[in-house]
mmCIF file with all atom_site columns, C-alpha atoms in Angstrom:
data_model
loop_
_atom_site.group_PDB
_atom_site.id
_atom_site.type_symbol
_atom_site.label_atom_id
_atom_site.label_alt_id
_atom_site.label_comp_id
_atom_site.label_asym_id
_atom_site.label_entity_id
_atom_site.label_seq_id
_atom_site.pdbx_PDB_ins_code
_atom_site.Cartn_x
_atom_site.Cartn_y
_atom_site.Cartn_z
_atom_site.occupancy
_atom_site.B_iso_or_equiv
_atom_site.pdbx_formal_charge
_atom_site.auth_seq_id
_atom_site.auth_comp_id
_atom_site.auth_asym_id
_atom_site.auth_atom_id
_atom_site.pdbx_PDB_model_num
ATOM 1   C CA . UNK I 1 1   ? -89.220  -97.323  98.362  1.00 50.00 ? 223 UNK I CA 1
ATOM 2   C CA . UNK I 1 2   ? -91.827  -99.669  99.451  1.00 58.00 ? 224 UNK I CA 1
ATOM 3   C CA . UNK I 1 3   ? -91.997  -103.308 99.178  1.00 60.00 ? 225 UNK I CA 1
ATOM 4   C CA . UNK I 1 4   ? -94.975  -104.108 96.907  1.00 60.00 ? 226 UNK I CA 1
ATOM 5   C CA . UNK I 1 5   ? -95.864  -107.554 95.203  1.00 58.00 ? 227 UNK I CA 1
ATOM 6   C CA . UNK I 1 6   ? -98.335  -106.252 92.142  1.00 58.00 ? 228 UNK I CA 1
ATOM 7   C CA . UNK I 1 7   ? -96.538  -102.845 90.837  1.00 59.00 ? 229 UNK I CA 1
ATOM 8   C CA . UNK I 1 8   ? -97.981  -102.220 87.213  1.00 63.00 ? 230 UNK I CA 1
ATOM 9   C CA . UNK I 1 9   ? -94.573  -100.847 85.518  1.00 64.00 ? 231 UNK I CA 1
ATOM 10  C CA . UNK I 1 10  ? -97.352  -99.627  82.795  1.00 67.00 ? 232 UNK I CA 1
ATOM 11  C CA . UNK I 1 11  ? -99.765  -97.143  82.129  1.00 73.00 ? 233 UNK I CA 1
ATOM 12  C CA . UNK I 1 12  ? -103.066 -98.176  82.122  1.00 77.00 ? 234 UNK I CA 1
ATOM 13  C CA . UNK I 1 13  ? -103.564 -96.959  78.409  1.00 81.00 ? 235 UNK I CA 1
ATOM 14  C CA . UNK I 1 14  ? -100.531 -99.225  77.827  1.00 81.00 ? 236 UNK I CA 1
ATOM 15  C CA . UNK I 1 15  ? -102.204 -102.180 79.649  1.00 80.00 ? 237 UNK I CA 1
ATOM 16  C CA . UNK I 1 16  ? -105.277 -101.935 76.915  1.00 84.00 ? 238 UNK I CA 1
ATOM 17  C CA . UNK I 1 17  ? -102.722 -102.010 74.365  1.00 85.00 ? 239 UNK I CA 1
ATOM 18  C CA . UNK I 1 18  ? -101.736 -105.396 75.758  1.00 82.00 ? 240 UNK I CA 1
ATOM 19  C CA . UNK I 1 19  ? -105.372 -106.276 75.960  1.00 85.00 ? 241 UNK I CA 1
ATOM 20  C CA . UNK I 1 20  ? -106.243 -105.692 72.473  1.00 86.00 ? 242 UNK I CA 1
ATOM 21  C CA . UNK I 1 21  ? -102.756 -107.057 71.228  1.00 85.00 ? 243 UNK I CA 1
ATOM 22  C CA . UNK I 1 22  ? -104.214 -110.086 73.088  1.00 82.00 ? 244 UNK I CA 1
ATOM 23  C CA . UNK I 1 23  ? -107.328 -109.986 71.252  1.00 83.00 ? 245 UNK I CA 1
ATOM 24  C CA . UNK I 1 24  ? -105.425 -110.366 67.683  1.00 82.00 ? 246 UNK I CA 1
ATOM 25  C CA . UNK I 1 25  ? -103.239 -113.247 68.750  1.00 77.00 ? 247 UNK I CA 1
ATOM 26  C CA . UNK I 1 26  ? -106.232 -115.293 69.987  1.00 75.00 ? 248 UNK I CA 1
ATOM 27  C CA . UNK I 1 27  ? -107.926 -113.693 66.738  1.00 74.00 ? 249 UNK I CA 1
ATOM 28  C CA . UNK I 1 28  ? -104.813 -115.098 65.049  1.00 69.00 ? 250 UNK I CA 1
ATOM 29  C CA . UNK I 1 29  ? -104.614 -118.429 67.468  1.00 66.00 ? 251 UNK I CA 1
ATOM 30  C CA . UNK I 1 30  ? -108.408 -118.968 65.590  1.00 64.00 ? 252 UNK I CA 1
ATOM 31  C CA . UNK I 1 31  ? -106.787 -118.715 62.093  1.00 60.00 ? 253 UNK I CA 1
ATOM 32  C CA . UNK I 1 32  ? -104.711 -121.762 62.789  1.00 68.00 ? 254 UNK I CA 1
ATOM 33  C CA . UNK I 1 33  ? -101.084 -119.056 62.616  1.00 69.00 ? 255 UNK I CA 1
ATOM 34  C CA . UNK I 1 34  ? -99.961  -119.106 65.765  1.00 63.00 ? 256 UNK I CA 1
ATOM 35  C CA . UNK I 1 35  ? -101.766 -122.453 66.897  1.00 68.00 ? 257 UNK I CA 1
ATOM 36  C CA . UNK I 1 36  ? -99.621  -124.196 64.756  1.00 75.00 ? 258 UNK I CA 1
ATOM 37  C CA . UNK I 1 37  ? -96.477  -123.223 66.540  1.00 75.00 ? 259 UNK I CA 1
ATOM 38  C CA . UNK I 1 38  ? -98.186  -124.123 69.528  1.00 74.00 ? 260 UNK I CA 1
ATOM 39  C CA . UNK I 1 39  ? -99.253  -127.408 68.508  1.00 78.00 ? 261 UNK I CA 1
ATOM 40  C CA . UNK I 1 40  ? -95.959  -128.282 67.159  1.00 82.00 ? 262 UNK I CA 1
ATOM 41  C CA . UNK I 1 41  ? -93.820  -127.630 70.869  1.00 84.00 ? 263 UNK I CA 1
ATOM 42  C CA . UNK I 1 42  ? -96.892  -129.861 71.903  1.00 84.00 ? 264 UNK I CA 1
ATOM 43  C CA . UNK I 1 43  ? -99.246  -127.305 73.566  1.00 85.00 ? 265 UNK I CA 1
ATOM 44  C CA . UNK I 1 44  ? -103.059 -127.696 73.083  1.00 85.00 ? 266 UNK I CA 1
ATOM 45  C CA . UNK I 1 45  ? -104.811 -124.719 71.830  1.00 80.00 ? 267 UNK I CA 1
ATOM 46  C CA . UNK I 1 46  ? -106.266 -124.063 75.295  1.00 84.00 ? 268 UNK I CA 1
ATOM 47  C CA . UNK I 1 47  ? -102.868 -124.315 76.645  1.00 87.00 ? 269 UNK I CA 1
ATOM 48  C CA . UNK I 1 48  ? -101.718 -121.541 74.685  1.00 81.00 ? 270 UNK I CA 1
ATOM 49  C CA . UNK I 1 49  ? -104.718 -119.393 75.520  1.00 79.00 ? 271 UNK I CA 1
ATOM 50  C CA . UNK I 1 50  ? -103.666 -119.719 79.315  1.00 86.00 ? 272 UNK I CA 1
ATOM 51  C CA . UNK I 1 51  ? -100.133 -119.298 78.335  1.00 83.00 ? 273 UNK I CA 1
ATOM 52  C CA . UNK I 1 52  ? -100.510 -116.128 76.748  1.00 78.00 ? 274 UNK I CA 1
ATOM 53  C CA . UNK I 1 53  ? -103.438 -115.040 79.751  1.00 82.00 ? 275 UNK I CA 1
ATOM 54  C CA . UNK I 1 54  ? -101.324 -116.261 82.511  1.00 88.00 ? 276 UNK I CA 1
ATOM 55  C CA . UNK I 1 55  ? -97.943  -114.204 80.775  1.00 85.00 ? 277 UNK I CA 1
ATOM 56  C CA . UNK I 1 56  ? -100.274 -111.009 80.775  1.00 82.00 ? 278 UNK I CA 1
ATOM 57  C CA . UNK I 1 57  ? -101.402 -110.931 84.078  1.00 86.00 ? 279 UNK I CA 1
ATOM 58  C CA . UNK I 1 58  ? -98.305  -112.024 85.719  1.00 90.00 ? 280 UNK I CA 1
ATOM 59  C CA . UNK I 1 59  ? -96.886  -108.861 84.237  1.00 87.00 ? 281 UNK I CA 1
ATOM 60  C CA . UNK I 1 60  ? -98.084  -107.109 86.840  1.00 87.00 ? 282 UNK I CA 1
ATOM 61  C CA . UNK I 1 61  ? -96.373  -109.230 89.673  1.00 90.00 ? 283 UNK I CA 1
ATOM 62  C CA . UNK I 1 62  ? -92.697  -108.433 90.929  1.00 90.00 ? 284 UNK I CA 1
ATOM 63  C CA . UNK I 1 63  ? -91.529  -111.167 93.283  1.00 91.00 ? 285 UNK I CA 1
ATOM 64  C CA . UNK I 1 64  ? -88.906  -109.625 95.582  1.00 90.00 ? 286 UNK I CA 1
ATOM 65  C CA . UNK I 1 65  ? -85.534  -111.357 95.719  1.00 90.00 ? 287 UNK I CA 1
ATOM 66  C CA . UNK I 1 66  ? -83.323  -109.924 97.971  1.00 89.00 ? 288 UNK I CA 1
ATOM 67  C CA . UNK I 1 67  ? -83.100  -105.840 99.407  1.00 87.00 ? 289 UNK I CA 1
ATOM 68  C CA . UNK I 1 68  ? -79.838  -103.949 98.367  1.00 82.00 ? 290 UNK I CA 1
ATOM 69  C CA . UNK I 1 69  ? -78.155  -100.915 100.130 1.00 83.00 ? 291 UNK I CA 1
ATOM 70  C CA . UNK I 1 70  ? -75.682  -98.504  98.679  1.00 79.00 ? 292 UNK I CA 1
ATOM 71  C CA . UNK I 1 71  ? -74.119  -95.724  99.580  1.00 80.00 ? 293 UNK I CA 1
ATOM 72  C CA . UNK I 1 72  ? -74.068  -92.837  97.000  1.00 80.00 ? 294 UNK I CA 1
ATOM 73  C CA . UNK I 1 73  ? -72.012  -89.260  97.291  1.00 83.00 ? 295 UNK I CA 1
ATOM 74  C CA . UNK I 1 74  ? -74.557  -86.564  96.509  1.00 82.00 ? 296 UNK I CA 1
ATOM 75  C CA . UNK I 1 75  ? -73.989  -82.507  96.777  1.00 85.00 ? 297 UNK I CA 1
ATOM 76  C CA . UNK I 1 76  ? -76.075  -80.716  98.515  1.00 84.00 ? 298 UNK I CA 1
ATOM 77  C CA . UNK I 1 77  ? -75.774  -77.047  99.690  1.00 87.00 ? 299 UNK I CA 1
ATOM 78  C CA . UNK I 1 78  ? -75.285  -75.301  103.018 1.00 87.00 ? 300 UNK I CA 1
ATOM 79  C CA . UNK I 1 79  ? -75.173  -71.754  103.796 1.00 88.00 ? 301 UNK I CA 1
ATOM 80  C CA . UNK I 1 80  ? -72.911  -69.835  105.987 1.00 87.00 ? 302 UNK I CA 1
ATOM 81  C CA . UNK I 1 81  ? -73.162  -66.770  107.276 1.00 87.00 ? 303 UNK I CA 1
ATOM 82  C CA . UNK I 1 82  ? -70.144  -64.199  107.565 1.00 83.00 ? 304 UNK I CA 1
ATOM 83  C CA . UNK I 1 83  ? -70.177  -60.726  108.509 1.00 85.00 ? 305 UNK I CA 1
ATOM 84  C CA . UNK I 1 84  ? -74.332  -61.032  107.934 1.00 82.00 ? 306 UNK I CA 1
ATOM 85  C CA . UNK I 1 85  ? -73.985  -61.971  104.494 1.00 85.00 ? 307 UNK I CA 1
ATOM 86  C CA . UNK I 1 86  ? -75.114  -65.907  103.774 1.00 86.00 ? 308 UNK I CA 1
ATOM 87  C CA . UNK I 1 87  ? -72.988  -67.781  101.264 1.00 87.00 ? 309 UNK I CA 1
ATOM 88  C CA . UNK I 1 88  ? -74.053  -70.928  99.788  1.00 88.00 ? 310 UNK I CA 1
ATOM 89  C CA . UNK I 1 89  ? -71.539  -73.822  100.115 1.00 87.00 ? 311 UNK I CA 1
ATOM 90  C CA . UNK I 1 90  ? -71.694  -76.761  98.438  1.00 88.00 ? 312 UNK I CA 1
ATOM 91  C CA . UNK I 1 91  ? -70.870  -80.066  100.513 1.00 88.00 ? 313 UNK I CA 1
ATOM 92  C CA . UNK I 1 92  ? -70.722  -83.429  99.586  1.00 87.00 ? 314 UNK I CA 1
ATOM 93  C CA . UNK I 1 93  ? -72.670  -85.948  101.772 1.00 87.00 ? 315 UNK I CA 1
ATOM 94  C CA . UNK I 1 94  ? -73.176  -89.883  101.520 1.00 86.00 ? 316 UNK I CA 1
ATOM 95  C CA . UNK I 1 95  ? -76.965  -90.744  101.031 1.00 82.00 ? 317 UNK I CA 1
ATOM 96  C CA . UNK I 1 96  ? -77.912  -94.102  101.923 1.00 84.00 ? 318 UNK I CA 1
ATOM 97  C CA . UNK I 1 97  ? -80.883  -95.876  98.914  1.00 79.00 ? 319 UNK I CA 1
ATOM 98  C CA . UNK I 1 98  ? -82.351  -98.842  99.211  1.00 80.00 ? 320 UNK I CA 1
ATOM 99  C CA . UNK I 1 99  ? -82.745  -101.014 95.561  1.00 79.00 ? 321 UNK I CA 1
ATOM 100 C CA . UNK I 1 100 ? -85.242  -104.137 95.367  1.00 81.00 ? 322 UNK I CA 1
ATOM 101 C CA . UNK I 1 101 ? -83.721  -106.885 93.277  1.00 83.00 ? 323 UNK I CA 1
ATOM 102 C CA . UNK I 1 102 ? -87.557  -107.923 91.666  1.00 87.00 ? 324 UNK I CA 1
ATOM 103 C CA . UNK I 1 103 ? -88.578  -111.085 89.008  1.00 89.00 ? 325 UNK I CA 1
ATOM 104 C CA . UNK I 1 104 ? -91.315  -110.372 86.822  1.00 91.00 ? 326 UNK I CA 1
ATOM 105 C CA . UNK I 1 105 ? -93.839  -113.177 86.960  1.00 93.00 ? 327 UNK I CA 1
ATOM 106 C CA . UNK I 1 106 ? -95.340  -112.815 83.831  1.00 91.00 ? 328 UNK I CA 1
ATOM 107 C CA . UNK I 1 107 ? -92.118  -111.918 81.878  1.00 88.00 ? 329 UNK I CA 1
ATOM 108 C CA . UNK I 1 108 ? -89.172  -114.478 83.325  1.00 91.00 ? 330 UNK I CA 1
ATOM 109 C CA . UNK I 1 109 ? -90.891  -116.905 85.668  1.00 95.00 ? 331 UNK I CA 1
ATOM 110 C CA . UNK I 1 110 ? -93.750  -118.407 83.741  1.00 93.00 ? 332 UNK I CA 1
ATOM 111 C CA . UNK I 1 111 ? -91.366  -118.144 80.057  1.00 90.00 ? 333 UNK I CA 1
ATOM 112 C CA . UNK I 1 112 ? -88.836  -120.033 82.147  1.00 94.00 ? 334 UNK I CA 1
ATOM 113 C CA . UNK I 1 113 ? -90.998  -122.631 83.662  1.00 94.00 ? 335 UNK I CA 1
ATOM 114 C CA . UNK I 1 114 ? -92.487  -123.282 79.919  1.00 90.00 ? 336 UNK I CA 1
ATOM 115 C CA . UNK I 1 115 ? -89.061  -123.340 78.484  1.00 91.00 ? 337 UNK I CA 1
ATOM 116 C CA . UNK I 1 116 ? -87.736  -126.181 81.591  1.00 93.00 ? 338 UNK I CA 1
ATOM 117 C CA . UNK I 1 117 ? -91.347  -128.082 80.418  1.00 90.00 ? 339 UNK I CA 1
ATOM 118 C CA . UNK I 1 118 ? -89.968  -128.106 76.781  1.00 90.00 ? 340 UNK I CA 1
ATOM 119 C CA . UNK I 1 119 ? -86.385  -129.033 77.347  1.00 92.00 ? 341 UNK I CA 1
ATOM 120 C CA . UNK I 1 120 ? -87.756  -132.122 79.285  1.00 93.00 ? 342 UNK I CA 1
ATOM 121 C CA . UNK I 1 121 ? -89.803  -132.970 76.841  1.00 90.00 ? 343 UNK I CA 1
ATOM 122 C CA . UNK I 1 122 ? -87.323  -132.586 73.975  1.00 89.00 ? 344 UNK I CA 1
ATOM 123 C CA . UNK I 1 123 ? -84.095  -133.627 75.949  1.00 92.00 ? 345 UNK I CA 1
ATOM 124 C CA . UNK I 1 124 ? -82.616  -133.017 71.866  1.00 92.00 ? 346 UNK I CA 1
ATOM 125 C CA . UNK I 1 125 ? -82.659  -129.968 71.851  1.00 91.00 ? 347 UNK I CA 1
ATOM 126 C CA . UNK I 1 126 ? -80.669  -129.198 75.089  1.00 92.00 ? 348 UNK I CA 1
ATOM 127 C CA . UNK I 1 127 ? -77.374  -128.067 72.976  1.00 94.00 ? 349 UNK I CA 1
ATOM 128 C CA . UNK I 1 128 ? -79.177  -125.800 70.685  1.00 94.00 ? 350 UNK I CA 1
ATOM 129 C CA . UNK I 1 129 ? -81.011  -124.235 73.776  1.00 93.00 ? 351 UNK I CA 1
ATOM 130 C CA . UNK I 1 130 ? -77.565  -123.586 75.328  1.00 94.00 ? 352 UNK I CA 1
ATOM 131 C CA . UNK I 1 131 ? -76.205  -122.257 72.003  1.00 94.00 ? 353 UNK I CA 1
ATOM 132 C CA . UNK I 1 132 ? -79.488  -119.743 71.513  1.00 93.00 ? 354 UNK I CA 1
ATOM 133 C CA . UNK I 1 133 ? -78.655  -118.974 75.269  1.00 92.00 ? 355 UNK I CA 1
ATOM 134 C CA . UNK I 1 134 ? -75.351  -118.094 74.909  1.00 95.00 ? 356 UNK I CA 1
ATOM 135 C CA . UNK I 1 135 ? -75.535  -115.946 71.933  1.00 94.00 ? 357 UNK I CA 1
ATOM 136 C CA . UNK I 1 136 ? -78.692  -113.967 73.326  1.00 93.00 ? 358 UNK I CA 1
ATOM 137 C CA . UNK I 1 137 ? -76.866  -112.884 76.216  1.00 93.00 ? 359 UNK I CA 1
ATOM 138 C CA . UNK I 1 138 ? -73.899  -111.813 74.939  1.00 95.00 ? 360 UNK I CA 1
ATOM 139 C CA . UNK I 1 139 ? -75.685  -110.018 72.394  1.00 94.00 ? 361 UNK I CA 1
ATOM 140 C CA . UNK I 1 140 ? -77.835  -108.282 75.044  1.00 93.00 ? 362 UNK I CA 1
ATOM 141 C CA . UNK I 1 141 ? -75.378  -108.149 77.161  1.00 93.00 ? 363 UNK I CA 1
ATOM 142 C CA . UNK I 1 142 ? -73.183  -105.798 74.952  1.00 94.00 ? 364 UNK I CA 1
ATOM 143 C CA . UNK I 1 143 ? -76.859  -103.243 74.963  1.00 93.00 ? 365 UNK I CA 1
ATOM 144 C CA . UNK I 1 144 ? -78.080  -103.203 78.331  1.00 91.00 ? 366 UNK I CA 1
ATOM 145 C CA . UNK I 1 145 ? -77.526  -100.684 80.590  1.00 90.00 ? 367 UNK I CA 1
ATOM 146 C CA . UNK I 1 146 ? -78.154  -99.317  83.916  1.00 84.00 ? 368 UNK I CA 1
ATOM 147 C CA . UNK I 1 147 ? -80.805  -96.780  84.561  1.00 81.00 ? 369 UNK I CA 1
ATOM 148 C CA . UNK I 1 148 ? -81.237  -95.080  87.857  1.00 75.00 ? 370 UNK I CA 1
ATOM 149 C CA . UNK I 1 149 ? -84.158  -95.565  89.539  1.00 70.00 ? 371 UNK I CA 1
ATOM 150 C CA . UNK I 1 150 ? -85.056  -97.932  87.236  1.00 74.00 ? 372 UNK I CA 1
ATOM 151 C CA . UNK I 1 151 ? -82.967  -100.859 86.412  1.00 77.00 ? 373 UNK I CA 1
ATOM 152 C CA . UNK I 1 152 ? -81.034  -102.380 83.322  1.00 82.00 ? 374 UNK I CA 1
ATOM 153 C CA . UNK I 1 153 ? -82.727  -101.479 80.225  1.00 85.00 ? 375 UNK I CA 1
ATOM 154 C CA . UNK I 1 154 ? -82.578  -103.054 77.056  1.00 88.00 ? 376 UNK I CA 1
ATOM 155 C CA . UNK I 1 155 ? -84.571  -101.892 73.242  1.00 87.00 ? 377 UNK I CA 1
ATOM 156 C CA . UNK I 1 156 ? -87.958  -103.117 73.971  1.00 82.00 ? 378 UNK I CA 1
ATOM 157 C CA . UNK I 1 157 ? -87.979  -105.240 70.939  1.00 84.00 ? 379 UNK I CA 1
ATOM 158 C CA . UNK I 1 158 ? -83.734  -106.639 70.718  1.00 88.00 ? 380 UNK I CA 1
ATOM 159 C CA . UNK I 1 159 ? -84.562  -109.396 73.090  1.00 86.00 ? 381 UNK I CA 1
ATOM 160 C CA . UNK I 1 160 ? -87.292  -111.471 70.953  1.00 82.00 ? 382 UNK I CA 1
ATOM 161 C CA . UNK I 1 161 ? -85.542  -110.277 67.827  1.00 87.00 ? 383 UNK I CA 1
ATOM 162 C CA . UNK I 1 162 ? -82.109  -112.125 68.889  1.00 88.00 ? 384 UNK I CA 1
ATOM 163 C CA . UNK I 1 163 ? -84.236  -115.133 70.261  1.00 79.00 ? 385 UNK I CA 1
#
């Protein structure tokens, strides 16, 4: 596996679909819906443009954290020949993988970096945060799981819906 810095986990035909989704929340930031919200955490309108701009295209940036390397039993076959007739002999051997430990940019570092901004500003609402915190990751917790060659997986939609 190579080491790259801008790997688009999407299809391009889902990339449009973020496009246009982005089109109806700005067409939605312009009929005062989700500007309110913003306004009320104290963002400006434009501030919520680049937000949501800024969360799209860093979706498409992996930062590499740190290079992991396992060793994994896999069978494989070998063949051995006796009396001129080849048998096929299966033979477990150790293959050695590589997995990148990656942070999205658009999905965890900008969110977090907006959510630090907000908890200084409203030093209040640190307790709630920890609560909303706590119960979000147990919850997701309890669904995630590993996929190989992938990662840990979660319902596209559980994450947001718990939050």
């Amino acid at each position: 596996m190579e080491n790259r810095l801008v790997y688009s986990p999407a299809g391009i035909l889902f990339m449009l679909l973020l496009v246009f989704l982005l089109f109806a929340v700005v067409g939605l930031l312009f009929f005062d819906l989700a500007r309110t919200a913003f306004v009320k955490i104290g963002f400006t309108w434009g501030q919520a443009l680049f937000v949501l701009l800024a969360s799209l295209l860093g979706s498409s940036i992996n930062i590499p954290l740190t290079k992991m390397s396992c060793s994994t039993p896999m069978v494989t076959e070998q063949y051995v020949r006796s009396f001129g007739v080849a048998y096929r002999v299966p033979v477990i051997e150790n293959i050695n993988c590589d997995t990148l430990l990656a942070i999205n940019f658009g999905g965890a570092v900008i969110p977090a970096v907006i959510s630090l901004g907000l908890l200084y500003k409203f030093p209040a609402a640190l307790n709630f945060a920890l609560a909303g915190i706590f119960v979000v990751a147990i919850i997701i917790n309890r669904v995630a799981k590993p996929v190989k060659g992938l990662g840990i997986v979660t319902p596209a939609l559980l994450p947001p819906l718990v939050a």
